[in-house]
XYZ file of C-alpha atoms in Angstrom:
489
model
C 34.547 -88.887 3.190
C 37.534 -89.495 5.354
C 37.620 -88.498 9.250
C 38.909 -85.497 10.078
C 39.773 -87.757 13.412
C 42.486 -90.031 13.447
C 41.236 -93.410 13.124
C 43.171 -96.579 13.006
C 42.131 -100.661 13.610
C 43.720 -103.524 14.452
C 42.385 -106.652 11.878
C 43.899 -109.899 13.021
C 42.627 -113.047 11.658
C 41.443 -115.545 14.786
C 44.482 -118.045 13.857
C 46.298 -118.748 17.048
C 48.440 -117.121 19.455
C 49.392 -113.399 18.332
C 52.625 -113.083 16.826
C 54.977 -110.502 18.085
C 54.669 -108.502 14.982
C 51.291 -108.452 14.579
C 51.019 -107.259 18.595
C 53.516 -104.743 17.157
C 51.225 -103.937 14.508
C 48.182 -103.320 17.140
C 50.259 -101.664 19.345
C 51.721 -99.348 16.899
C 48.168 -98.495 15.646
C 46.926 -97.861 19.159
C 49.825 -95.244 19.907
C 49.281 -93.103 16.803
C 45.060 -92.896 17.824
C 46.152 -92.199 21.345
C 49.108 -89.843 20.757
C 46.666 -87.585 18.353
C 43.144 -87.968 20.735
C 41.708 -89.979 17.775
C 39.826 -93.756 17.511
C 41.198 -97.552 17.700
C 39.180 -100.093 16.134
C 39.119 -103.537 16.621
C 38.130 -105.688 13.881
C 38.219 -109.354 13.434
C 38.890 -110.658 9.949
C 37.561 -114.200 9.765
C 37.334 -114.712 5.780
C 39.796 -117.741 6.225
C 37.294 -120.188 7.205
C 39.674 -123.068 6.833
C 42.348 -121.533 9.135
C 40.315 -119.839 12.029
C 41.238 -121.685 14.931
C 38.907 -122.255 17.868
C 39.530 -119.695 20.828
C 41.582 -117.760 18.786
C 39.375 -115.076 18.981
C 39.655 -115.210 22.521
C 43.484 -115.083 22.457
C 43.366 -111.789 21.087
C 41.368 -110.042 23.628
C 43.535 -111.687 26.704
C 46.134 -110.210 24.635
C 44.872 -106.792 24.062
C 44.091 -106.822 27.615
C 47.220 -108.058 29.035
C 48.962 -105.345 26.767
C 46.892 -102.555 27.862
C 45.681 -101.891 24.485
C 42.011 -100.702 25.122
C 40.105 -100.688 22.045
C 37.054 -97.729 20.917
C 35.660 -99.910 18.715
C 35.231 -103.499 18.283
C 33.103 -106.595 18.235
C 31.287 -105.460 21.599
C 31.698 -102.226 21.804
C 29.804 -100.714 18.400
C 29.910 -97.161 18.017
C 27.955 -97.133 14.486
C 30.377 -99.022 12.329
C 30.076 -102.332 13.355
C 29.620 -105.548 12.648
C 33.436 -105.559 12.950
C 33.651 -109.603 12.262
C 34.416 -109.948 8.651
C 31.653 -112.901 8.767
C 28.872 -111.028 9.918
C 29.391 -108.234 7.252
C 29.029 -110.918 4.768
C 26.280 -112.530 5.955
C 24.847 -108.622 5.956
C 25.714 -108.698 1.746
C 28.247 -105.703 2.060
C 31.220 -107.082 0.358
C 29.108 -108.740 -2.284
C 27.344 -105.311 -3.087
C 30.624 -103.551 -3.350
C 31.686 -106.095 -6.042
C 28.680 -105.666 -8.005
C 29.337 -102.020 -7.632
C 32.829 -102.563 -9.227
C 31.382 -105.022 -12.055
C 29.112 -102.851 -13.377
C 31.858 -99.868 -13.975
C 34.035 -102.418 -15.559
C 36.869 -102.565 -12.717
C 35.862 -106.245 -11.891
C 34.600 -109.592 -13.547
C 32.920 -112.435 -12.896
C 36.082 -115.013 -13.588
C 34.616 -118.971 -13.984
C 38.095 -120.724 -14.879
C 38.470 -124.210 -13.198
C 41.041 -125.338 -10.753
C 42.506 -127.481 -13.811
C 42.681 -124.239 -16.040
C 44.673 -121.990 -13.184
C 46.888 -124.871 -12.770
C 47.910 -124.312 -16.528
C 48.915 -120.468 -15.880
C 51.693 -121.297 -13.526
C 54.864 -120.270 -14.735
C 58.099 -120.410 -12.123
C 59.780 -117.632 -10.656
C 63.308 -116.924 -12.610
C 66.040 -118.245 -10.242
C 63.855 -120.200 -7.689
C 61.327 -123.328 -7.292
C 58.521 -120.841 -6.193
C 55.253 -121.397 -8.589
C 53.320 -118.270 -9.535
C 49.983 -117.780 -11.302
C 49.531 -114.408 -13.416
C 45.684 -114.592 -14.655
C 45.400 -114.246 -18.740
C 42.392 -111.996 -18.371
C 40.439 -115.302 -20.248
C 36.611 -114.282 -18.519
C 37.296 -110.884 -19.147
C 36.506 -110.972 -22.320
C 32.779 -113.057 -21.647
C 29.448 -110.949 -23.197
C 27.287 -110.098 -20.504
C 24.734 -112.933 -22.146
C 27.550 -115.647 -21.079
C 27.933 -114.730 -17.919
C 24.434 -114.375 -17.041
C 24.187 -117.489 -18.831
C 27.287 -119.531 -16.558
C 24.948 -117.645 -13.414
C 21.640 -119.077 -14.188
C 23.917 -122.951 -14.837
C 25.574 -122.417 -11.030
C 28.996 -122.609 -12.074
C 31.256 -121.855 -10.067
C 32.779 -118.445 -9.982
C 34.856 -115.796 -8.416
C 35.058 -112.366 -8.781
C 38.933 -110.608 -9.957
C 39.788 -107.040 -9.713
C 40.560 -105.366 -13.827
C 43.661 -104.020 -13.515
C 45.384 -102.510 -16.547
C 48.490 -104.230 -18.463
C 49.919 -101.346 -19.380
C 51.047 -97.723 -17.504
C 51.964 -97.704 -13.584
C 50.661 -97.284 -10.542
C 51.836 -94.930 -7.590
C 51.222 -94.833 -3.995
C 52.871 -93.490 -1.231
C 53.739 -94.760 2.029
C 54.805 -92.674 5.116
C 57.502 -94.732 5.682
C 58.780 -96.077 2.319
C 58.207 -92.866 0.467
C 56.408 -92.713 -3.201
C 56.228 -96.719 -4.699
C 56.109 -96.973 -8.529
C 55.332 -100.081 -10.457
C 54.131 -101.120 -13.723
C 50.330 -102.046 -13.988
C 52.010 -104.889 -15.654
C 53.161 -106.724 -12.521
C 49.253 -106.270 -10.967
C 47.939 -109.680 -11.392
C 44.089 -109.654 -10.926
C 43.611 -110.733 -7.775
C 40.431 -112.222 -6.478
C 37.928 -110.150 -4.760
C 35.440 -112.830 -3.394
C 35.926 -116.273 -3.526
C 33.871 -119.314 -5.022
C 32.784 -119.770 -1.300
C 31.137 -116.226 -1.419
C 33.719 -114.769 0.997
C 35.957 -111.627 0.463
C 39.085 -112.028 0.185
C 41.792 -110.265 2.915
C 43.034 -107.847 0.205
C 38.903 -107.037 -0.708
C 38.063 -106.676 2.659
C 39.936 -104.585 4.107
C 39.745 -101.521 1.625
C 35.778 -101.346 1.669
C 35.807 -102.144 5.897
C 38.751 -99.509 6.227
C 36.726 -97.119 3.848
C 33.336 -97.982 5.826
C 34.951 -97.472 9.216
C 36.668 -94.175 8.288
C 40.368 -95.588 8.952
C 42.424 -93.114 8.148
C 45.581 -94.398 8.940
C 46.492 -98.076 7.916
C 49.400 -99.670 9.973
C 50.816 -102.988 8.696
C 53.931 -105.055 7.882
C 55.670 -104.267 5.027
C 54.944 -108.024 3.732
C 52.268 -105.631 2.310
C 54.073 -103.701 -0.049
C 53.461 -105.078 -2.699
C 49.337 -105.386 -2.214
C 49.390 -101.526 -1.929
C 48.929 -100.744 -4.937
C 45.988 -103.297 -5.983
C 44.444 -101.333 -3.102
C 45.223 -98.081 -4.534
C 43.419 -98.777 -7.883
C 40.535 -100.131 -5.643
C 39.914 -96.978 -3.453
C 40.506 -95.245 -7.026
C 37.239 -97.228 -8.462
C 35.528 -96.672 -5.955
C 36.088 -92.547 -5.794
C 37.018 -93.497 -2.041
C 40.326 -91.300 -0.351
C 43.252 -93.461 0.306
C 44.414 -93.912 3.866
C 47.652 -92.827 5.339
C 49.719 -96.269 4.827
C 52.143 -96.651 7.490
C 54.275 -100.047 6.642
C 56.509 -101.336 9.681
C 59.724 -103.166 9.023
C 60.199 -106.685 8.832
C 61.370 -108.604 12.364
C 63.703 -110.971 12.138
C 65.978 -113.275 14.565
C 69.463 -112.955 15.821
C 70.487 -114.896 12.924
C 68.542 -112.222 10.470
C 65.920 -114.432 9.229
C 62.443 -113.644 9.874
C 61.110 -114.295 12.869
C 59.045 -117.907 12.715
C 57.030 -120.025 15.310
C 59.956 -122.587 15.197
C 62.182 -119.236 17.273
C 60.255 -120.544 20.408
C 59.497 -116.699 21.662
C 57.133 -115.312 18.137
C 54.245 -114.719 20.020
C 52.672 -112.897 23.027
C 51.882 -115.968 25.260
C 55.065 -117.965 24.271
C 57.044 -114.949 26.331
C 54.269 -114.640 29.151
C 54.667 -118.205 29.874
C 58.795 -118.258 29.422
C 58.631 -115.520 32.721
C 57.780 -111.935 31.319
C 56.148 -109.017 32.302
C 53.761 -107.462 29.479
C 54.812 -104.098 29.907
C 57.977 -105.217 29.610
C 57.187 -107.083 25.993
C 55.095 -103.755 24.846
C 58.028 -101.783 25.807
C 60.245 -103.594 23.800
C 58.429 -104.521 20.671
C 57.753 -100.514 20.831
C 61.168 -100.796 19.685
C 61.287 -103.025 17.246
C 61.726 -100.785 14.383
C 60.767 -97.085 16.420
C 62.812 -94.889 18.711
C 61.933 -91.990 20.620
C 63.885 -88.428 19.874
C 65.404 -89.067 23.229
C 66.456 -92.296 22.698
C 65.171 -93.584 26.189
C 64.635 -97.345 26.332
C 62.716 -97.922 29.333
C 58.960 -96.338 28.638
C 55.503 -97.094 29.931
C 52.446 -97.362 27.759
C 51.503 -93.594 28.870
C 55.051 -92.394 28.167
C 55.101 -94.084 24.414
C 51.544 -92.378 23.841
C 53.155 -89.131 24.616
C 56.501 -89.735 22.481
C 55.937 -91.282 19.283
C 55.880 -90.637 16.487
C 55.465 -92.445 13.654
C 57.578 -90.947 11.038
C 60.646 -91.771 13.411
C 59.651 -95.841 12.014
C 62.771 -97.153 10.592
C 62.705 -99.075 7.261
C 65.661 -101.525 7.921
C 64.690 -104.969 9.787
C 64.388 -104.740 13.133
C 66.222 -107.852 15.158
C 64.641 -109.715 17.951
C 67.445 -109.076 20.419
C 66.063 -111.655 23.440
C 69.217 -110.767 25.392
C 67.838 -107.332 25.222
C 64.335 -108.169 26.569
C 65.397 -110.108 29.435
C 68.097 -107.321 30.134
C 64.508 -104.905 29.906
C 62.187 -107.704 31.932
C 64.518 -107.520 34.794
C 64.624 -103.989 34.868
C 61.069 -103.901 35.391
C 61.072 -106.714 37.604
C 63.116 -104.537 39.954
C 61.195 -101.410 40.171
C 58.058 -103.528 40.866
C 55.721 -103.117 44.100
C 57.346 -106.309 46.308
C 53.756 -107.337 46.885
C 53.334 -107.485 43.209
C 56.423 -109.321 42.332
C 55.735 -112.093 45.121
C 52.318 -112.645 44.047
C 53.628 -113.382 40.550
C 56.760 -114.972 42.065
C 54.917 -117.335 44.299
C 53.990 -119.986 41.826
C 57.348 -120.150 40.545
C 58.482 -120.565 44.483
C 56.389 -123.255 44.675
C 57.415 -124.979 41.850
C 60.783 -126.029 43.802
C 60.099 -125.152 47.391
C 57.929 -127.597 49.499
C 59.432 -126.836 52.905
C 57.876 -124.520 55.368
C 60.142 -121.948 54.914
C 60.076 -118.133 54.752
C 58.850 -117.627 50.979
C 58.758 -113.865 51.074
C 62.179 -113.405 52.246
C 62.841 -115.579 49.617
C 60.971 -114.176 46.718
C 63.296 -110.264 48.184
C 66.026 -112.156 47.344
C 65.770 -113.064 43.729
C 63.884 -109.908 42.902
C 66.745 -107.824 42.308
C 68.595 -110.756 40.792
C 66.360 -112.389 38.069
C 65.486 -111.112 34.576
C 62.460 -113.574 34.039
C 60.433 -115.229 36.782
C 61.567 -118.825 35.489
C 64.973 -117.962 36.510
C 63.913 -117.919 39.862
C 63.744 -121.865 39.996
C 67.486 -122.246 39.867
C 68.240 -119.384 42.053
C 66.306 -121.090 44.499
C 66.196 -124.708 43.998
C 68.832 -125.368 46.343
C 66.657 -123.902 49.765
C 64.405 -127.586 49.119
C 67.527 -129.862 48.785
C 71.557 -129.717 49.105
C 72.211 -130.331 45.184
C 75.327 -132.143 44.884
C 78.960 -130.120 44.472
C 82.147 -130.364 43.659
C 84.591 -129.603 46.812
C 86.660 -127.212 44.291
C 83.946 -124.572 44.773
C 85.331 -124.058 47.725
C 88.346 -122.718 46.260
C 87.891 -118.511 45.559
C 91.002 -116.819 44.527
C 89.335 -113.299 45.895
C 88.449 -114.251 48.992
C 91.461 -115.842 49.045
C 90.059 -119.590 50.342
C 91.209 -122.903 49.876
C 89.880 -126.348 50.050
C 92.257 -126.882 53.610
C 91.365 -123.609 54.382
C 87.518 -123.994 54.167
C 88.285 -127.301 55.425
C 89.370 -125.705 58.895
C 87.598 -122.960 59.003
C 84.440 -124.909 59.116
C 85.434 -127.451 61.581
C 86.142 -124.199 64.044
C 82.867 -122.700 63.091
C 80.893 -125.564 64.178
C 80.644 -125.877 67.606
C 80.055 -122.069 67.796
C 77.201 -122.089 65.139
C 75.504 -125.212 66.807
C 75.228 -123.399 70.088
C 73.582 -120.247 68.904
C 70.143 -119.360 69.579
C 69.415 -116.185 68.144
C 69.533 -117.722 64.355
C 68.598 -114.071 62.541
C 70.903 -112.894 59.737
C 72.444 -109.930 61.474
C 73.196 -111.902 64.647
C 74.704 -114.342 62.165
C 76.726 -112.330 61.000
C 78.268 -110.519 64.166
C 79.554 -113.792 65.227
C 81.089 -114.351 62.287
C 82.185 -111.475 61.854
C 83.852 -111.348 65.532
C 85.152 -114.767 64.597
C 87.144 -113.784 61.422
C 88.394 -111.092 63.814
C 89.840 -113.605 66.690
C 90.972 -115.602 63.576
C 92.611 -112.696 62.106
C 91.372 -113.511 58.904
C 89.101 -111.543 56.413
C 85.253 -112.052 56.673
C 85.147 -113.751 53.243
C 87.686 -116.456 54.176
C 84.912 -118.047 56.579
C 81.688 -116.513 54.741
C 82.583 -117.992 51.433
C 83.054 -121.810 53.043
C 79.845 -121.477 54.624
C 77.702 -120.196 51.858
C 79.216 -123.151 49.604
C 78.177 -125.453 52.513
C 74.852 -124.224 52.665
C 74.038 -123.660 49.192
C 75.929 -126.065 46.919
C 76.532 -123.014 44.436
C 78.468 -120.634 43.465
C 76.192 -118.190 42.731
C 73.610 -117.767 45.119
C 70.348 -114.972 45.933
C 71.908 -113.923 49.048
C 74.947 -113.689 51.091
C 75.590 -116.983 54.199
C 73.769 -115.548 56.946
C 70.685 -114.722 54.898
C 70.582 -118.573 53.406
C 71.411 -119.921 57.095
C 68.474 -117.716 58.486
C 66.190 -119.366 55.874
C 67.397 -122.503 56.117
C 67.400 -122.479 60.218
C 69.320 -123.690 62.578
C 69.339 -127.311 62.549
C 69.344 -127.719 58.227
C 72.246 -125.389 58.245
C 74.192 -127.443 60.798
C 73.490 -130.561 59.039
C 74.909 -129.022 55.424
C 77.889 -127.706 57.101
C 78.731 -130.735 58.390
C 78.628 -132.625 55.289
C 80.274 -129.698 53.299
C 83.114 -130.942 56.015
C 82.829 -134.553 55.168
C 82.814 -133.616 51.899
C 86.380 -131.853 52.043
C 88.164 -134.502 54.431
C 87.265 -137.372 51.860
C 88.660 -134.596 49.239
C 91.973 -133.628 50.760
C-alpha cells in the first residue's frame, strides 16, 4: 500500500558532475516532501556499470550539500527501506525475484535472441537516420520445456516486459494531463539484462513501490516510458505514483541544454563564480513560478510557496544573463565577512602587493555579479595596465585630453606634499582645489582616476583607489598619466 505521507526520492545515476536539470529534478522533489511535512529519499541507481564514473557518487552528496537539500533517506541514513544503491539490492536478489514474479503470471519472458538477431529488427525512423529496434515477440512464444532447456545450456538471456499489440494504455500526469497511446507503440523493453542487472525503467517501479514513493518527479524525456511503467505497477497490483514530469531546459538558442553550453552542471557554475543559493533559486525557476511572482526566494521561502501544479509544460530557457543578474543580487545582501572570505582567493589571484584587501573586496561587492568578475575590477591595484590617452576625454564631466593634461600638472605638487593620504582628506583637497580652479569636481576627479587606474570603469571613485594605492604609487601613476598626455598632444 501507498503512504499516506508524501514521499518522494531523488535517483541519480553516479555519472559525473550533476546536470542542472537533474539538480532541478532533486530540488523539485525535495520542495514538494518539505512543503507537505512528508519524506525525501535518496537513492543511487548504479545499474549502468559501464558508465558509473569514479567519485561520482561523491559529487552528488557535495552537491546535495552545497544546495541545502538534506535528504531522510539515503545510502547512510536507512530508515527501513534501504539498501538505496541499486547494486546492493541486486546483490540482495530483489529485482530478480520481482521478474520471476512477473514470468510466472505471463507479463514477462525469458527473451534468448542474439546480438546478430536484434541487429536484424532495426527498421529506421520515417524522415530521419535514427535506427530503432521494435522486438517481434520471437521467445515469447518458447514452451516452458525450451526455456528451461536454453537455462540448464547457460545461454544467454534477458528478461522483456509482455506488453499487448493491440488496445491503449492511459496514464496521467499532474502536469501533462491524461496520456493515451496505443499498446502498439510499447515495445517490450528489457527488464534485467544478460549481465543480471535491472534495467533503469525495471528498477525504479519495484524500488519506488518498495520505498513507498508516492510522488515521482522527473524530466519529461520520460514521457514516453510512463506508460511501460503503468502496465508494470498494473501486473504487479501495485498503486501508481503521482507522476510529476518537469519541462525540458534548453539554451538561449532553444536547444537543449548539453555539456558542450559550458554552465550544464552544478560545479561548472560554482567554479565560473556563483553562489548556490543563488543557482537553487534560479533553477527553482526553470519551469515553476510562485503565485506572487517574486524572483528572489530562499530555500525556506520556496518550501513555503510552491506548488507543484503551478509547473509549466513549455521549455524552460537557461537565461545566464538572468542568473548573474540573480548571483549579484545575492552577492550584495551578503554578510561582508562572508563575501570577503569567498572573495579573498579571487583577490589573490591578481593582487600580490601589501595592500588593503578588505577595503578592496567593499568595493567590488556591490559591483560584481560573479566572484570571477572581481579579477578585472581589480587587476589594475597590482599593475598600471596600459591605456589609451583618449580615456581621458569624458563628455559629462566635461574633460579633455589638454584639460586633464593641466589639471594634473597643477595637482601634483599639492598631492605630493600631503600627508594625511585617507580618502576623505583626499577628497577635501580636491574638492577645495576644483573650487580655487573654478571648475567642477569631475573635471580634476575624472583625470586622476584615469591616471590611477588605467580604466574607465573602475570599483571606486579617485580618492578611494589613491588611498589604496598610497601615496607614493599614486604619485608615480599620475605622473606618467602626464607623460602619457604631453607625448599625446
Amino acid at each position: 500500500m501507498m503512504s499516506d505521507r508524501v514521499r518522494t526520492r531523488f535517483a541519480p545515476s553516479p555519472t559525473g558532475r550533476m546536470h542542472v536539470g537533474n539538480l532541478r529534478t532533486a530540488l523539485y522533489a525535495y520542495l514538494i516532501t518539505r512543503h507537505a511535512g512528508g519524506d525525501f529519499i535518496l537513492r543511487i541507481e548504479d545499474t549502468d556499470q559501464e558508465r558509473e564514473m569514479e567519485g561520482a557518487v561523491d559529487i552528488i552528496n557535495r552537491t546535495l550539500e552545497a544546495a541545502g537539500l538534506e535528504y531522510d533517506e539515503g545510502p547512510d541514513k536507512d530508515r527501513g527501506a534501504g539498501p538505496y544503491v541499486q547494486s546492493e539490492r541486486v546483490r540482495a536478489g530483489i529485482y530478480m525475484k520481482y521478474a520471476m514474479e512477473l514470468v510466472e503470471k505471463g507479463e514477462a519472458y525469458y527473451c534468448f535472441c542474439t546480438p546478430e538477431r536484434l541487429a536484424g529488427l532495426k527498421t529506421k525512423v520515417e524522415g530521419s537516420d535514427k535506427e530503432i529496434t521494435v522486438y517481434d515477440k520471437h521467445c515469447l512464444g518458447l514452451s516452458r520445456e525450451e526455456v528451461e532447456e536454453k537455462l540448464a545450456e547457460g545461454i544467454p538471456y534477458v528478461i522483456r516486459q509482455n506488453n499487448p499489440t493491440e488496445g491503449t494504455t492511459t496514464f496521467h500526469d499532474d502536469i501533462y494531463g491524461d496520456i493515451t497511446v496505443d499498446n502498439a507503440e510499447l515495445d517490450d523493453m528489457i527488464l534485467i539484462k544478460s549481465d543480471g542487472f535491472p534495467t533503469y525503467n525495471f528498477a525504479n517501479v519495484v524500488d519506488d513501490h518498495l520505498m513507498g514513493i508516492t510522488h515521482v518527479v522527473r524530466g519529461n524525456e520520460y514521457l514516453s516510458s510512463s506508460p511501460k511503467y503503468n502496465r508494470l505497477y498494473e501486473a504487479f497490483g501495485w498503486d501508481v505514483p503521482e507522476y510529476i514530469h518537469c519541462p525540458l531546459i534548453t539554451d538561449e538558442e532553444h536547444k537543449k541544454l548539453s555539456k558542450r553550453s559550458g554552465h550544464s552542471s552544478f560545479e561548472d557554475l560554482i567554479e565560473q563564480g556563483f553562489l548556490p543559493e543563488a543557482v537553487v533559486n534560479f533553477v527553482a525557476l526553470l519551469g515553476w513560478s510562485p503565485e506572487d511572482d517574486q524572483e528572489i526566494m530562499s530555500l525556506k521561502e520556496l518550501t513555503e510557496k510552491f506548488d507543484y501544479r503551478r509547473m509549466s509544460k513549455s521549455p524552460a530557457v537557461f537565461d545566464y544573463g538572468k542568473l548573474r543578474w540573480m548571483n549579484g543580487e545575492y552577492i550584495k545582501k551578503m554578510d561582508f565577512d562572508d563575501f570577503y572570505e569567498k572573495a579573498l582567493p579571487y583577490i589573490r589571484e591578481v593582487i600580490h602587493k601589501d595592500l588593503d584587501l578588505k577595503k578592496i573586496a567593499h568595493m567590488v561587492q556591490t559591483r560584481i555579479e560573479v566572484f570571477t568578475d572581481i579579477r578585472d575590477h581589480i587587476d589594475f591595484f597590482e599593475k598600471l595596465p596600459e591605456y589609451d590617452p583618449a580615456m581621458y576625454v569624458h563628455k559629462k564631466m566635461k574633460t579633455t585630453m589638454e584639460s586633464s593634461f593641466e589639471q594634473l600638472e597643477k595637482i601634483l605638487p599639492v598631492l605630493d606634499g600631503v600627508d594625511d593620504w585617507s580618502n576623505d582628506n583626499l577628497y577635501e583637497i580636491l574638492k577645495s582645489y576644483a573650487a580655487e580652479e573654478g571648475i567642477k569636481n569631475g573635471q580634476i576627479l575624472w583625470p586622476i582616476r584615469t591616471a590611477v587606474s588605467g580604466k574607465q570603469m573602475t570599483p571606486g571613485g579617485a580618492t578611494e583607489l589613491m588611498e589604496i594605492l598610497g601615496h607614493d604609487e599614486s604619485v608615480i601613476r599620475i605622473k606618467q598619466g602626464i607623460e602619457l598626455l604631453r607625448n599625446s598632444l
